[in-house]
PDB file of C-alpha atoms in Angstrom:
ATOM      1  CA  UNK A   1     104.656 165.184 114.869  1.00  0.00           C
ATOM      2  CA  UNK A   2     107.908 163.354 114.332  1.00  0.00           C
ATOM      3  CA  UNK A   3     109.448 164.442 111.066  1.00  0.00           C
ATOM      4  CA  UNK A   4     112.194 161.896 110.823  1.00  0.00           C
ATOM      5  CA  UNK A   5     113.783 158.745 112.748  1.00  0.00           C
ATOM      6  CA  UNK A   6     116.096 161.120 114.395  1.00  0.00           C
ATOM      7  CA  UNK A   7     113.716 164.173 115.582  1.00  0.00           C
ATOM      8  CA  UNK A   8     112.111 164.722 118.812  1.00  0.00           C
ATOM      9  CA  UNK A   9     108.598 164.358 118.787  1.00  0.00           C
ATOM     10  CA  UNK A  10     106.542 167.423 120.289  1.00  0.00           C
ATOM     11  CA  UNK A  11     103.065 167.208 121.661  1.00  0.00           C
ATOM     12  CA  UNK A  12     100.703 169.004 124.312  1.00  0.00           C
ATOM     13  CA  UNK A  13      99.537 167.144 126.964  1.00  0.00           C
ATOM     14  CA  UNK A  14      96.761 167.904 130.004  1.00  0.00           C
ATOM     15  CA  UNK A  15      97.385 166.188 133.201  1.00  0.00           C
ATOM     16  CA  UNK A  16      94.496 165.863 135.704  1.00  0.00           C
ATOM     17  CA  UNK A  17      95.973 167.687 139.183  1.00  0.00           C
ATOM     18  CA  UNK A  18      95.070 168.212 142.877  1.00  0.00           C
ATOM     19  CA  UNK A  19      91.800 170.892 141.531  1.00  0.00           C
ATOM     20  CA  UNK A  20      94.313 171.785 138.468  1.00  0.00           C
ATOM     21  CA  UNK A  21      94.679 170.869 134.953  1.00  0.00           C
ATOM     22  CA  UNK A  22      98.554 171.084 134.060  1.00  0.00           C
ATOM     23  CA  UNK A  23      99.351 172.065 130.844  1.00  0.00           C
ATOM     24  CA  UNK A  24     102.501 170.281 129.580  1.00  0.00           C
ATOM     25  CA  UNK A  25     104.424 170.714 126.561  1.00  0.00           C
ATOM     26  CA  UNK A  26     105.898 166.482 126.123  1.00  0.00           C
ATOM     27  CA  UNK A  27     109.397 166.309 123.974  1.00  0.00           C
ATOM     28  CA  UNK A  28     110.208 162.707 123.213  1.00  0.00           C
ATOM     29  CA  UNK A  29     113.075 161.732 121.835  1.00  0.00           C
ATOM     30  CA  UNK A  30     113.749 158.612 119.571  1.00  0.00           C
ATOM     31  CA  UNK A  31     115.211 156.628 122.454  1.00  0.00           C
ATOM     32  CA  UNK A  32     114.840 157.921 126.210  1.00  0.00           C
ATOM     33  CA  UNK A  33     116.882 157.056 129.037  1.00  0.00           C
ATOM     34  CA  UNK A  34     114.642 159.004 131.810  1.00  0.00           C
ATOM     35  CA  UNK A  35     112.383 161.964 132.258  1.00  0.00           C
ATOM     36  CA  UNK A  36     112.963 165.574 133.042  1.00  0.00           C
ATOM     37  CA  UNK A  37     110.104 167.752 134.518  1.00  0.00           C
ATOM     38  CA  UNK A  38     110.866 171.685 133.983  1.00  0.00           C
ATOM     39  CA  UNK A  39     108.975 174.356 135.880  1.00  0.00           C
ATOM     40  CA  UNK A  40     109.391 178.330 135.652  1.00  0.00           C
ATOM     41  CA  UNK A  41     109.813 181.187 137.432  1.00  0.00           C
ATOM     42  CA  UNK A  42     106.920 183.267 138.852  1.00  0.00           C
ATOM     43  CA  UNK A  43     105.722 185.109 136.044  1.00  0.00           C
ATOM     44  CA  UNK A  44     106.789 182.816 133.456  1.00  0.00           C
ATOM     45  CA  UNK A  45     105.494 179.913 131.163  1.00  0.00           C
ATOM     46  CA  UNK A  46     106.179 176.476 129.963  1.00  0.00           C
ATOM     47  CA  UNK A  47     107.314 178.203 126.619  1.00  0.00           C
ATOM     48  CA  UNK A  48     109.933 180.785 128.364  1.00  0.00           C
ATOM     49  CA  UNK A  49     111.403 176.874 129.422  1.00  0.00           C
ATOM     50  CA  UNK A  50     110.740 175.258 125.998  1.00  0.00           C
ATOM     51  CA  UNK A  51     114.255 176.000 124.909  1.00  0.00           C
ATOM     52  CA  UNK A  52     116.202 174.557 127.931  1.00  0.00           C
ATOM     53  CA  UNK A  53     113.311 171.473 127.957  1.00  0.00           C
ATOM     54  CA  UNK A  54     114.821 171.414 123.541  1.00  0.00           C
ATOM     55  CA  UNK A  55     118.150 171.298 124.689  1.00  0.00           C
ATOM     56  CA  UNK A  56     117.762 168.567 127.016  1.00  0.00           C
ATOM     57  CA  UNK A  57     115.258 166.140 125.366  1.00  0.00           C
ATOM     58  CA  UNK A  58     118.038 166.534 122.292  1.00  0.00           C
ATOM     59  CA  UNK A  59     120.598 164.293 124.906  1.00  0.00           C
ATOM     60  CA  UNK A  60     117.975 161.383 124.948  1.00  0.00           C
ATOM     61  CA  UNK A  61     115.108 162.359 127.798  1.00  0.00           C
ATOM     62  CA  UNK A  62     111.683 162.511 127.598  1.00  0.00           C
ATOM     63  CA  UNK A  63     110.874 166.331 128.655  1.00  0.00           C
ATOM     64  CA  UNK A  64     107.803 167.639 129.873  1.00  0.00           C
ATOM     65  CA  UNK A  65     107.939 171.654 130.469  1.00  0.00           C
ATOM     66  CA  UNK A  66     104.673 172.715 132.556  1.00  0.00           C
ATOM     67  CA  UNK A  67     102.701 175.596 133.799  1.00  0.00           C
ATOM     68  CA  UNK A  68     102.172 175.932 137.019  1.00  0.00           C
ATOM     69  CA  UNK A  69      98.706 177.178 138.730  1.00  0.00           C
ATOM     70  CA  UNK A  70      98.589 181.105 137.865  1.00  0.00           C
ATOM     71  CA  UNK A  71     100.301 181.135 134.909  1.00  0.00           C
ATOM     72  CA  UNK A  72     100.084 180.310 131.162  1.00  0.00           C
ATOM     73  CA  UNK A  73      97.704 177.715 130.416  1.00  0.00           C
ATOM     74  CA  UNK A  74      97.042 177.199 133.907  1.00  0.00           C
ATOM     75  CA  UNK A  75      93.434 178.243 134.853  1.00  0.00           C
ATOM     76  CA  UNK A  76      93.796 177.882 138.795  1.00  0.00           C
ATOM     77  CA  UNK A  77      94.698 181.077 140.974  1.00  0.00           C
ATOM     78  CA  UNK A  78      98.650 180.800 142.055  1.00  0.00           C
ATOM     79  CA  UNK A  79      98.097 179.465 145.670  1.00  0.00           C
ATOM     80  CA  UNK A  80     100.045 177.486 148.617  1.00  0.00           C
ATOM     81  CA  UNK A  81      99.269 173.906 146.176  1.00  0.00           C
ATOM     82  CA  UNK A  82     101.175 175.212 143.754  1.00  0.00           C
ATOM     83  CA  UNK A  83     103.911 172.372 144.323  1.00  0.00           C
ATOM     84  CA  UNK A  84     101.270 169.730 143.774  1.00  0.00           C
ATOM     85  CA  UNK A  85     101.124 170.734 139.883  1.00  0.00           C
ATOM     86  CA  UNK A  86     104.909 169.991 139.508  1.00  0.00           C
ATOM     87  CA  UNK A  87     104.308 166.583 141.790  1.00  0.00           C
ATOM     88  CA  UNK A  88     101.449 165.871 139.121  1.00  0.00           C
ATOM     89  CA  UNK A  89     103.711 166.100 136.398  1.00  0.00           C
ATOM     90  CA  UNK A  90     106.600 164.169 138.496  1.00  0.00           C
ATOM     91  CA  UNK A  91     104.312 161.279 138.718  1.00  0.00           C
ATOM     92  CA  UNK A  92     102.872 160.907 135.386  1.00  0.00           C
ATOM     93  CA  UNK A  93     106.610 161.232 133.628  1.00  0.00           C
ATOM     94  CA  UNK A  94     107.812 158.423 136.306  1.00  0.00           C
ATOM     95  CA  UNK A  95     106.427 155.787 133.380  1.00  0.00           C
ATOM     96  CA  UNK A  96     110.189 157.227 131.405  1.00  0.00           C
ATOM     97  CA  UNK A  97     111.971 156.172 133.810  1.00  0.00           C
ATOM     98  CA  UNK A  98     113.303 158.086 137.175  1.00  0.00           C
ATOM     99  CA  UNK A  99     112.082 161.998 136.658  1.00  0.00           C
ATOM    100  CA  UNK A 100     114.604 164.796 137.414  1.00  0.00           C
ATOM    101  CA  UNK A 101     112.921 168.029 137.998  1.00  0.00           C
ATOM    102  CA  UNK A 102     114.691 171.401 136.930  1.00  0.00           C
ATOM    103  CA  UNK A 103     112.983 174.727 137.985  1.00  0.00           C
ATOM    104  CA  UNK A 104     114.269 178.354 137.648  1.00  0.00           C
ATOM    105  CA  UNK A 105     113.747 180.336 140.343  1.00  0.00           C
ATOM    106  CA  UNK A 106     110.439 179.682 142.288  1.00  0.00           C
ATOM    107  CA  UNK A 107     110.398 176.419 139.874  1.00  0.00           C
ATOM    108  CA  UNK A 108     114.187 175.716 141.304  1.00  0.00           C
ATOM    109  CA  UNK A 109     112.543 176.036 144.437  1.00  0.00           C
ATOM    110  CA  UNK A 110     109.862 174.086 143.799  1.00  0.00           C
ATOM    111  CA  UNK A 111     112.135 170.974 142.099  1.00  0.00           C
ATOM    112  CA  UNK A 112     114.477 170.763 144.802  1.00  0.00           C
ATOM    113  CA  UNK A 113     111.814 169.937 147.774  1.00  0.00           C
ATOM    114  CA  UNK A 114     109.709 167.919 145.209  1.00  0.00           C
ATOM    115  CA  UNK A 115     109.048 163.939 145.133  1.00  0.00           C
ATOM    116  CA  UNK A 116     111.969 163.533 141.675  1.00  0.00           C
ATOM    117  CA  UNK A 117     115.108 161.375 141.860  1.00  0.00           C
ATOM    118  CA  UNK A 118     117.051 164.372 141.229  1.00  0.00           C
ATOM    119  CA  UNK A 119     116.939 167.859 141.064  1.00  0.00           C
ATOM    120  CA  UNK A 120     118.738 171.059 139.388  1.00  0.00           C
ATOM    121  CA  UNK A 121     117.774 174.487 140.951  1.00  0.00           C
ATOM    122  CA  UNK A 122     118.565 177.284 138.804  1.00  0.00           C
ATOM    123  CA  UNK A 123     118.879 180.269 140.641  1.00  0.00           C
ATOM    124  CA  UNK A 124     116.284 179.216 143.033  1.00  0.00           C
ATOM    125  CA  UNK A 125     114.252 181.232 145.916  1.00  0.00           C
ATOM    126  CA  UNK A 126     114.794 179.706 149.071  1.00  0.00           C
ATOM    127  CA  UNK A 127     115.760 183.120 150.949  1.00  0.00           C
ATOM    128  CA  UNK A 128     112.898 183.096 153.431  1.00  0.00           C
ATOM    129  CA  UNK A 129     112.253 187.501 152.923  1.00  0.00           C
ATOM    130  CA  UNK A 130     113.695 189.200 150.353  1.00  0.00           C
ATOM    131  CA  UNK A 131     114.442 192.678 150.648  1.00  0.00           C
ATOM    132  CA  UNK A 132     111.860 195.734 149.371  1.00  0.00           C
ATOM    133  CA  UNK A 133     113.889 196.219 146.302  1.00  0.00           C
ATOM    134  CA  UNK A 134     114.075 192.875 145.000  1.00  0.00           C
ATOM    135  CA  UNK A 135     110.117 192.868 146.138  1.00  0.00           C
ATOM    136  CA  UNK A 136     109.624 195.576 143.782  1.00  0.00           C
ATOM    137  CA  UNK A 137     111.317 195.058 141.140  1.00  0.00           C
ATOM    138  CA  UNK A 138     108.669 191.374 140.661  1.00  0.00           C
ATOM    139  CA  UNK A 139     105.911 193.333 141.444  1.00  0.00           C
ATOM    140  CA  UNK A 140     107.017 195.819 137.845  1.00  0.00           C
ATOM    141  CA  UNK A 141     108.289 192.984 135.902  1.00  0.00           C
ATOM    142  CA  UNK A 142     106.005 190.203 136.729  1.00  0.00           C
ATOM    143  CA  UNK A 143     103.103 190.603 138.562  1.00  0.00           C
ATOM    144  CA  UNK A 144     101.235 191.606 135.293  1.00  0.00           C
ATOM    145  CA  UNK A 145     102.287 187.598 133.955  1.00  0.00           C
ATOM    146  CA  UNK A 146     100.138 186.110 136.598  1.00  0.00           C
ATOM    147  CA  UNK A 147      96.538 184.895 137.737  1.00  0.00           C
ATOM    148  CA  UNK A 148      97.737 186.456 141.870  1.00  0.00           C
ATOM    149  CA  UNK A 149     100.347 188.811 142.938  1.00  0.00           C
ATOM    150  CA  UNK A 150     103.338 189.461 144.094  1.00  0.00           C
ATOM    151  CA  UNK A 151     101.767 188.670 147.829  1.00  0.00           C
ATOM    152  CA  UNK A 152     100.391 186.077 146.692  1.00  0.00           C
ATOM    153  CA  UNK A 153     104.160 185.117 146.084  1.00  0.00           C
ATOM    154  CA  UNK A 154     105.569 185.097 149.418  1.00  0.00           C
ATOM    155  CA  UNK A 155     102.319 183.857 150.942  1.00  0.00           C
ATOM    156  CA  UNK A 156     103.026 180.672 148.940  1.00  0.00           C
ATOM    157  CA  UNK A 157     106.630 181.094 149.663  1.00  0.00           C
ATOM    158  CA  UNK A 158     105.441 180.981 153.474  1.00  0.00           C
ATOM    159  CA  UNK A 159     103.598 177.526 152.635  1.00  0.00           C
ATOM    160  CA  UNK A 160     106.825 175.730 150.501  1.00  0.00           C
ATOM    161  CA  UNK A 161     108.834 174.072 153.619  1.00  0.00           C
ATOM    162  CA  UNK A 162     112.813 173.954 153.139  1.00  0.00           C
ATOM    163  CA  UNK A 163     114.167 170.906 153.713  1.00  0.00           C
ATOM    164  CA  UNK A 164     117.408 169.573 153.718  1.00  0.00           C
ATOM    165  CA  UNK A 165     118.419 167.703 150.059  1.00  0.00           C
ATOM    166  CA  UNK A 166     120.443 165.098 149.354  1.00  0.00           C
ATOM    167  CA  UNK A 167     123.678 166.201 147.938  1.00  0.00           C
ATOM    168  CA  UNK A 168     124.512 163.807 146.055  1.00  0.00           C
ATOM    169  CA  UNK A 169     121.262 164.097 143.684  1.00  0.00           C
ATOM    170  CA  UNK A 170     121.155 167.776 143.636  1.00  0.00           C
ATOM    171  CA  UNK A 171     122.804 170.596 142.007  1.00  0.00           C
ATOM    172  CA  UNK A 172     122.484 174.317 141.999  1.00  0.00           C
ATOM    173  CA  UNK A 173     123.093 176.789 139.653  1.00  0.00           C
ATOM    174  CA  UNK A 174     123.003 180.656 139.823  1.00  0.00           C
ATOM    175  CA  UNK A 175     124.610 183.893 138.055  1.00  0.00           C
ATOM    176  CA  UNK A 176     127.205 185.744 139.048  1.00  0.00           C
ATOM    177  CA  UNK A 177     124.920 189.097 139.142  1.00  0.00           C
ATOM    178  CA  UNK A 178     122.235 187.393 140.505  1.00  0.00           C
ATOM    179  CA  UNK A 179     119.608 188.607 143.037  1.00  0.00           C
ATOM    180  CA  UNK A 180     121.189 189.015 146.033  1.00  0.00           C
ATOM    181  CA  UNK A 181     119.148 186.689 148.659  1.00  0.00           C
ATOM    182  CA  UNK A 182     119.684 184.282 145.827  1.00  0.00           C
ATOM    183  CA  UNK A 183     123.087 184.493 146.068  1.00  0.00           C
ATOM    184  CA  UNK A 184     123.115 184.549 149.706  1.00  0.00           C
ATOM    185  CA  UNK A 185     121.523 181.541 150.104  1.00  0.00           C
ATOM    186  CA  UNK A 186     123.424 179.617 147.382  1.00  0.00           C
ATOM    187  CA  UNK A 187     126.665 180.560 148.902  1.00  0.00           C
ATOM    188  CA  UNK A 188     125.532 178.815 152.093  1.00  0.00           C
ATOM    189  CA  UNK A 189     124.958 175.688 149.924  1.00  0.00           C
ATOM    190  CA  UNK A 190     128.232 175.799 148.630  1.00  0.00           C
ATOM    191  CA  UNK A 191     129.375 175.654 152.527  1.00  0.00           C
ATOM    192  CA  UNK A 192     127.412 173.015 153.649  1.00  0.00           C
ATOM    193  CA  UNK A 193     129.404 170.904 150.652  1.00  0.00           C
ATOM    194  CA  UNK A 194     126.715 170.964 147.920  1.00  0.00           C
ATOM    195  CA  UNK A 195     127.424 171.717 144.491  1.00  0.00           C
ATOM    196  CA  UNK A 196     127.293 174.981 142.993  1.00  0.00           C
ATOM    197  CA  UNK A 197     128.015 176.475 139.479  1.00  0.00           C
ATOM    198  CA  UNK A 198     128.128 179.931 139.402  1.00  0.00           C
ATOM    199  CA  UNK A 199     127.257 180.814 135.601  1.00  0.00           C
ATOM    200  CA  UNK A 200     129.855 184.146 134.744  1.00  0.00           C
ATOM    201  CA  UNK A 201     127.644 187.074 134.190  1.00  0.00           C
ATOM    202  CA  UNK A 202     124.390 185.926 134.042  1.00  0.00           C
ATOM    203  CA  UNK A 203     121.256 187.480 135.718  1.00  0.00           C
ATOM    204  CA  UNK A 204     118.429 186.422 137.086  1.00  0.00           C
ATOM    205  CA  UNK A 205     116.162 186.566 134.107  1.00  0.00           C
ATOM    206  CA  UNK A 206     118.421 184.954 131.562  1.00  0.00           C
ATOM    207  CA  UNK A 207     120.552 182.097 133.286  1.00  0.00           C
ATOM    208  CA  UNK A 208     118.078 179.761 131.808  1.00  0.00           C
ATOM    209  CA  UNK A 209     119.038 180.963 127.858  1.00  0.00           C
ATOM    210  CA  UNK A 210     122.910 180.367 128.421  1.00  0.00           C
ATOM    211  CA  UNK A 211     124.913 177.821 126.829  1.00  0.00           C
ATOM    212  CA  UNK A 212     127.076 177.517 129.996  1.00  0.00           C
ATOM    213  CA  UNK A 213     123.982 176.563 132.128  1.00  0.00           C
ATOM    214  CA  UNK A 214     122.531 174.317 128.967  1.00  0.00           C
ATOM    215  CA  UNK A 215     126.174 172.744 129.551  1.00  0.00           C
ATOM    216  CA  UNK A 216     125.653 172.122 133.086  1.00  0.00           C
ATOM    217  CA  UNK A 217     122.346 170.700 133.311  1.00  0.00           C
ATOM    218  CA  UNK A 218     122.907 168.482 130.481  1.00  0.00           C
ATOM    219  CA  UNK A 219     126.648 167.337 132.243  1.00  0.00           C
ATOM    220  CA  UNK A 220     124.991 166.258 135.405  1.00  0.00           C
ATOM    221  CA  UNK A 221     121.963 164.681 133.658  1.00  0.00           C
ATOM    222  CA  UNK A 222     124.731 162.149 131.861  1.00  0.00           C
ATOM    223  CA  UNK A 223     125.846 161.769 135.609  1.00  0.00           C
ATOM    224  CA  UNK A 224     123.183 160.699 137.022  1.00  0.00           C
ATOM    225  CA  UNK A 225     121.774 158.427 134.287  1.00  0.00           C
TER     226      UNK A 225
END
C-alpha cells in the first residue's frame, strides 16, 4: 500500500508458469525506468532477496523478487524447469520496460543464461561438479529449505546449459572467501574479459546483504538504463 508520493509500493503477486504458480513479491516505485527480476539461491526465498530487491526498486525500478519451484511459496518439486519460473517472471515484468535479472548463486546461474536484457550473477554456480565438501556442506545447511535435495541440485544443474553471455550486458560478482568452484569459475570470466567485482571478505551466504555488492548492482543498473 503506498504510504506517500515518494514510497515504493509493495504487493504480492501470482504468475501463472510452465505447471508452476510463481510467487512474486512486486516493489514499484513512484516512477520506473525498467524492471529487475531477483531469484535466490538453492535453499532460499524471495524474502532472503527482499532486501537487495528494497535497495534496488529505491533507485527507480520496478522489482519483482520470486520463488522458484521447491522453495518458499512455490508448491512444485525443484526439477530441470526450474529456469522456466524465472523466464515466467522475465516475461510478465517486460510490460516495465527491458527486465534485468539478478540471481545469487543457483539464481546467478539461472539469470545469466535467462531470456533478460541484462544480467548480474552474484556468486553464481556454473562449476559443472563441485567437490564432496562443498556438496556437503548444502546438503547440512540447505537441503532441509527445500521441496528436493541436494541431488536433486546437480541433477538440475546437469539440465541448465552454459552458454556463452554477452559481455557487455553482464556482470559478475563474488566474495573474496567464496566457495571455491565459484571462484574458479569466476576467475576464468575475468580472463575471457568479462567483468568481475570481487566483494572484500564476503562469503557465500552473505554477499547478497553487503553494501559493497548493493553498490555494485545498483552502479551498473544506472549503466545500463
Amino acid at each position: 500500500m503506498k504510504q506517500n508520493k515518494n514510497s515504493l509500493e509493495i504487493e504480492e503477486v501470482i504468475i501463472e508458469g510452465y505447471g508452476c504458480q510463481v510467487p512474486v513479491l512486486k516493489l514499484t516505485p513512484p516512477e520506473s525506468r525498467g524492471s529487475v527480476v531477483v531469484a535466490h539461491n538453492y535453499g532460499g526465498s524471495k524474502e532472503e532477496m527482499l532486501g537487495l530487491a528494497f535497495r534496488i526498486a529505491k533507485t527507480g525500478f520496478t522489482t519483482g523478487v520470486i520463488d522458484l519451484r521447491g522453495h518458499g511459496e512455490n508448491s512444485c518439486k525443484m526439477d530441470g524447469k526450474i529456469l522456466s519460473d524465472l523466464e515466467t517472471a522475465i516475461t510478465y515484468f517486460k510490460q516495465f520496460g527491458k527486465v534485468t535479472a539478478v540471481g545469487h548463486s543457483l539464481g546467478g546461474r539461472l539469470s545469466l543464461i535467462s531470456d533478460a536484457d541484462y544480467a548480474i550473477g552474484i556468486s553464481p554456480a556454473l562449476a559443472k561438479t563441485f567437490g564432496p565438501k562443498t556438496q556437503g556442506m548444502i546438503r547440512v545447511l540447505r537441503d532441509y529449505r527445500v521441496n528436493g535435495s541436494v541431488t536433486d541440485l546437480f541433477t538440475t544443474l546437469g539440465k541448465i546449459p552454459l552458454i556463452e553471455f554477452d559481455p557487455e550486458n553482464v556482470l559478475i560478482i563474488r566474495g573474496s572467501r567464496d566457495v571455491p568452484e565459484i571462484i574458479a569459475e569466476c576467475d576464468k570470466l575475468t580472463s575471457a574479459g568479462y567483468e568481475v567485482v570481487e566483494i572484500d571478505d564476503a562469503l557465500h551466504v552473505d554477499i547478497y546483504t553487503l553494501e559493497p555488492t548493493f553498490e555494485a548492482v545498483t552502479k551498473k543498473l544506472q549503466k545500463w538504463y
